């Protein structure tokens, strides 16, 4: 039987339509950056957005779901990065076609429908398919999954000998170190003997999970039955779930009869564009440097487009660091194709062409993504050049060791600081007949992974709540009042959820009320603080958070005792007023920035606290001082107009039609709260100057904000700017501090406050004049530094056309001495220059080398490093110019003689 030839778009839509016919509801992909889940760096599976359902924290609104989820696997348990580009099927970004059952159908239906889609709808030959089941695990006390093995032979025609059993590594799925998990049953396809990539490996035998590319996993059917806790124990979940995943890239390769995922219509348009730009041809060969580079670039640019679109901006920590590493790996491989200037950003339109119809968000943010990638590429180009210098130093040290081995510490520094993959360091080392201490490198990498895992661990309270449906808290009072009466319905401590007993003084817990006026941290706004009190007992609320629909008042009981069922009064601290002012001002600021800078401004994140507000936004360059003043003026103008602030809860589609702005990547339900500025009532939201999806607390009228001041504007990362601003009490304190400073300056300068600026201008002008006089001290003191340098040139030694200019100057300002080196370079055309001079007990050595001699191997930095110890000093610099200091003026001539010796030897060896 011959299977159908389908495009990737047809396969994606066909999968979803098939499961719709089986009663599933289509659920759009969640962002790659998980919203509200700090235990995950990136969405690595389709089930991530359903995690709270699997944990029993919320009840599912539907029983069956299907989608194509954007996934990224580059860290933690699922780390395929070093494999990407080296074979035909590993990727960082990929789409996971999936279907889910939330305590509805289980193993039989999941297996039967997967087989039906693969063989009957898509027409894959049944004889090519194999199945695997879980063989059990003694350490976890789990038996073999006999149920799944029996179902395979019962509901499909697959013979028992093609249903194989494997251990935890292959057939037990876990989302991470903790969380929902369970046995899985995988479907593998035999691509034929010709597809084996290990034919030449002695003793290799092609088998399922045998490590070659003949047998590949096509679909994974996960049966979620357990939750793994922080201590590694497995606890049964209260319900059974199905979570399946089929990689779109692999399915597409099979259905398009391609030997490699990269040969499909998901990648070839990108690869063809790379070929057009670089002039290199892609031959789809493994083990070929050029083809490896094509695959790495095609894979990584997809990752970069989706990750940056969803809010993961390159940086030095967390998610941003992972994205920076991926970009740098792609940029390094681009050099294999002769691309030393930024070019990855030119591929963004090609990714949008291939994927934009399925994921409209990458179309909307394509310009921003291109800006971020281009800026990061340019930055890494400079870093890579510096890394090559660091490698040269490491190689020099290795060459002096008995084992001719680059240390693991040096290899890790190159990897961690300069983005050099280990294979690049090994390749460059091999070219110099050196080895690399990979054992030490691996040790350091594992230490880093341990730190990353520790950093990913979220609130430990959550891990105690497996299979616990928490009480729902009615929290609409947070929009109406700062205090309300309530009843204690439970609390959470390190042992988990409690709805019996009492809370004693001193214990740190999270109290749950039937209703509350406290705002739980979300959307950039901090959670409220305050107190919960009753009959002499008082609980200090230090922070407020939310799990599903349950509000947690976290803190400690300061006095007395609380019991379940106690009637209490919840009182929010006075900080609430300042927070409301800052939050509304944040909305107003976004409106003003868009009005001033254009609609390309989009919120990237924010912080709203009682003391200040911080607003991150997309913009390709730093706004000018005039633009910031204009935005600030517009905010103040609207505050002075005392416009009303109103809100309404609307269906998401209706809110979007109104033009309400959403924070990109944020997770929203079917109904959203829209906050409008300038509308007298919720019916007038269409007339508001600002409309945003927002669950935060706000003032009723803008006049209540009082004032507004931008105190800082800075870059967060490529294409992202940050403004810090003040309102209310924070602004009053700021202005008072500035007033005190003006009074102090007025007293110090002995001038009225209104003339401070002109007086400082006078002082600066006078300081500039004096600096000029000091700079010319080398000439005015009777010693002409340039004349001295000219004499050295006139009497210098030459080797071929290269001048060797060595000599001691009279005491001169360092700027003047540098000018002398530059002058000598220009006049001599080809020169190696080393000058020395003393100022009391301090020695300065300057070296300069013209570009033609740098190409011959002379390096100013190396010269000063070699001679500076003679004067008891040290230094360094660039190949063209370097400087060193020292403490022994009487050794200057000896140091200069050594410099002459080094230069002559180098030039004679290259002439």
mmCIF file of N, CA, C and O in Angstrom, residues 117-147:
data_model
loop_
_atom_site.group_PDB
_atom_site.id
_atom_site.type_symbol
_atom_site.label_atom_id
_atom_site.label_comp_id
_atom_site.label_asym_id
_atom_site.label_seq_id
_atom_site.Cartn_x
_atom_site.Cartn_y
_atom_site.Cartn_z
ATOM 1 N N UNK A 117 -5.365 6.544 12.154
ATOM 2 C CA UNK A 117 -4.889 7.725 11.442
ATOM 3 C C UNK A 117 -3.656 7.400 10.604
ATOM 4 O O UNK A 117 -3.564 7.783 9.427
ATOM 5 N N UNK A 118 -2.710 6.679 11.208
ATOM 6 C CA UNK A 118 -1.465 6.376 10.508
ATOM 7 C C UNK A 118 -1.680 5.467 9.300
ATOM 8 O O UNK A 118 -1.143 5.724 8.215
ATOM 9 N N UNK A 119 -2.463 4.427 9.485
ATOM 10 C CA UNK A 119 -2.558 3.408 8.430
ATOM 11 C C UNK A 119 -3.731 3.611 7.477
ATOM 12 O O UNK A 119 -3.594 3.400 6.263
ATOM 13 N N UNK A 120 -4.883 4.020 7.994
ATOM 14 C CA UNK A 120 -6.072 4.124 7.143
ATOM 15 C C UNK A 120 -6.228 5.515 6.522
ATOM 16 O O UNK A 120 -6.594 5.635 5.351
ATOM 17 N N UNK A 121 -5.965 6.562 7.298
ATOM 18 C CA UNK A 121 -6.124 7.927 6.771
ATOM 19 C C UNK A 121 -4.890 8.352 5.986
ATOM 20 O O UNK A 121 -4.990 8.823 4.855
ATOM 21 N N UNK A 122 -3.719 8.176 6.587
ATOM 22 C CA UNK A 122 -2.481 8.605 5.917
ATOM 23 C C UNK A 122 -1.868 7.498 5.046
ATOM 24 O O UNK A 122 -0.990 7.759 4.240
ATOM 25 N N UNK A 123 -2.316 6.293 5.226
ATOM 26 C CA UNK A 123 -1.922 5.213 4.328
ATOM 27 C C UNK A 123 -0.529 4.648 4.547
ATOM 28 O O UNK A 123 0.066 4.086 3.628
ATOM 29 N N UNK A 124 0.012 4.748 5.745
ATOM 30 C CA UNK A 124 1.328 4.161 6.017
ATOM 31 C C UNK A 124 1.177 2.635 6.088
ATOM 32 O O UNK A 124 0.244 2.114 6.701
ATOM 33 N N UNK A 125 2.093 1.932 5.497
ATOM 34 C CA UNK A 125 2.036 0.469 5.445
ATOM 35 C C UNK A 125 2.135 -0.119 6.861
ATOM 36 O O UNK A 125 3.129 0.122 7.575
ATOM 37 N N UNK A 126 1.141 -0.879 7.320
ATOM 38 C CA UNK A 126 1.153 -1.434 8.677
ATOM 39 C C UNK A 126 2.390 -2.269 8.984
ATOM 40 O O UNK A 126 2.874 -2.279 10.120
ATOM 41 N N UNK A 127 2.919 -2.983 7.992
ATOM 42 C CA UNK A 127 4.071 -3.846 8.219
ATOM 43 C C UNK A 127 5.339 -3.095 8.576
ATOM 44 O O UNK A 127 6.327 -3.709 9.012
ATOM 45 N N UNK A 128 5.353 -1.768 8.423
ATOM 46 C CA UNK A 128 6.532 -0.966 8.760
ATOM 47 C C UNK A 128 6.484 -0.451 10.193
ATOM 48 O O UNK A 128 7.458 0.131 10.681
ATOM 49 N N UNK A 129 5.358 -0.652 10.862
ATOM 50 C CA UNK A 129 5.165 -0.058 12.193
ATOM 51 C C UNK A 129 5.438 -1.061 13.307
ATOM 52 O O UNK A 129 5.087 -2.245 13.212
ATOM 53 N N UNK A 130 6.069 -0.557 14.375
ATOM 54 C CA UNK A 130 6.366 -1.326 15.589
ATOM 55 C C UNK A 130 5.808 -0.561 16.785
ATOM 56 O O UNK A 130 5.685 0.664 16.737
ATOM 57 N N UNK A 131 5.493 -1.280 17.844
ATOM 58 C CA UNK A 131 5.007 -0.639 19.075
ATOM 59 C C UNK A 131 5.891 -1.037 20.249
ATOM 60 O O UNK A 131 6.483 -2.121 20.267
ATOM 61 N N UNK A 132 5.996 -0.129 21.229
ATOM 62 C CA UNK A 132 6.728 -0.434 22.461
ATOM 63 C C UNK A 132 5.849 -0.122 23.654
ATOM 64 O O UNK A 132 4.982 0.757 23.586
ATOM 65 N N UNK A 133 6.087 -0.853 24.753
ATOM 66 C CA UNK A 133 5.368 -0.616 26.005
ATOM 67 C C UNK A 133 6.387 -0.591 27.148
ATOM 68 O O UNK A 133 7.545 -0.963 26.971
ATOM 69 N N UNK A 134 5.929 -0.170 28.323
ATOM 70 C CA UNK A 134 6.788 -0.046 29.503
ATOM 71 C C UNK A 134 7.020 -1.413 30.132
ATOM 72 O O UNK A 134 6.071 -2.137 30.418
ATOM 73 N N UNK A 135 8.300 -1.739 30.367
ATOM 74 C CA UNK A 135 8.630 -3.051 30.933
ATOM 75 C C UNK A 135 8.554 -3.081 32.450
ATOM 76 O O UNK A 135 8.710 -4.138 33.068
ATOM 77 N N UNK A 136 8.332 -1.911 33.081
ATOM 78 C CA UNK A 136 8.261 -1.836 34.536
ATOM 79 C C UNK A 136 9.554 -1.305 35.138
ATOM 80 O O UNK A 136 10.586 -1.205 34.459
ATOM 81 N N UNK A 137 9.508 -0.947 36.424
ATOM 82 C CA UNK A 137 10.691 -0.399 37.102
ATOM 83 C C UNK A 137 10.649 -0.783 38.574
ATOM 84 O O UNK A 137 9.737 -0.387 39.310
ATOM 85 N N UNK A 138 11.627 -1.577 38.988
ATOM 86 C CA UNK A 138 11.650 -2.089 40.356
ATOM 87 C C UNK A 138 11.829 -0.968 41.374
ATOM 88 O O UNK A 138 11.196 -0.970 42.434
ATOM 89 N N UNK A 139 12.696 0.014 41.048
ATOM 90 C CA UNK A 139 12.970 1.101 41.998
ATOM 91 C C UNK A 139 11.711 1.901 42.301
ATOM 92 O O UNK A 139 11.491 2.349 43.429
ATOM 93 N N UNK A 140 10.855 2.096 41.281
ATOM 94 C CA UNK A 140 9.616 2.840 41.474
ATOM 95 C C UNK A 140 8.449 1.930 41.860
ATOM 96 O O UNK A 140 7.331 2.411 42.089
ATOM 97 N N UNK A 141 8.703 0.615 41.907
ATOM 98 C CA UNK A 141 7.647 -0.330 42.273
ATOM 99 C C UNK A 141 6.566 -0.455 41.209
ATOM 100 O O UNK A 141 5.392 -0.675 41.537
ATOM 101 N N UNK A 142 6.952 -0.326 39.938
ATOM 102 C CA UNK A 142 5.972 -0.356 38.854
ATOM 103 C C UNK A 142 6.110 -1.643 38.044
ATOM 104 O O UNK A 142 7.216 -2.005 37.624
ATOM 105 N N UNK A 143 5.000 -2.342 37.766
ATOM 106 C CA UNK A 143 5.048 -3.574 36.966
ATOM 107 C C UNK A 143 5.032 -3.263 35.469
ATOM 108 O O UNK A 143 4.838 -2.115 35.059
ATOM 109 N N UNK A 144 5.214 -4.270 34.644
ATOM 110 C CA UNK A 144 5.137 -4.117 33.196
ATOM 111 C C UNK A 144 3.712 -3.711 32.796
ATOM 112 O O UNK A 144 2.728 -4.138 33.416
ATOM 113 N N UNK A 145 3.616 -2.886 31.741
ATOM 114 C CA UNK A 145 2.303 -2.447 31.261
ATOM 115 C C UNK A 145 1.698 -3.528 30.354
ATOM 116 O O UNK A 145 1.657 -3.400 29.121
ATOM 117 N N UNK A 146 1.243 -4.604 30.986
ATOM 118 C CA UNK A 146 0.646 -5.716 30.235
ATOM 119 C C UNK A 146 -0.643 -5.281 29.537
ATOM 120 O O UNK A 146 -0.987 -5.790 28.466
ATOM 121 N N UNK A 147 -1.344 -4.318 30.151
ATOM 122 C CA UNK A 147 -2.615 -3.845 29.587
ATOM 123 C C UNK A 147 -2.392 -3.273 28.184
ATOM 124 O O UNK A 147 -3.095 -3.627 27.236
#
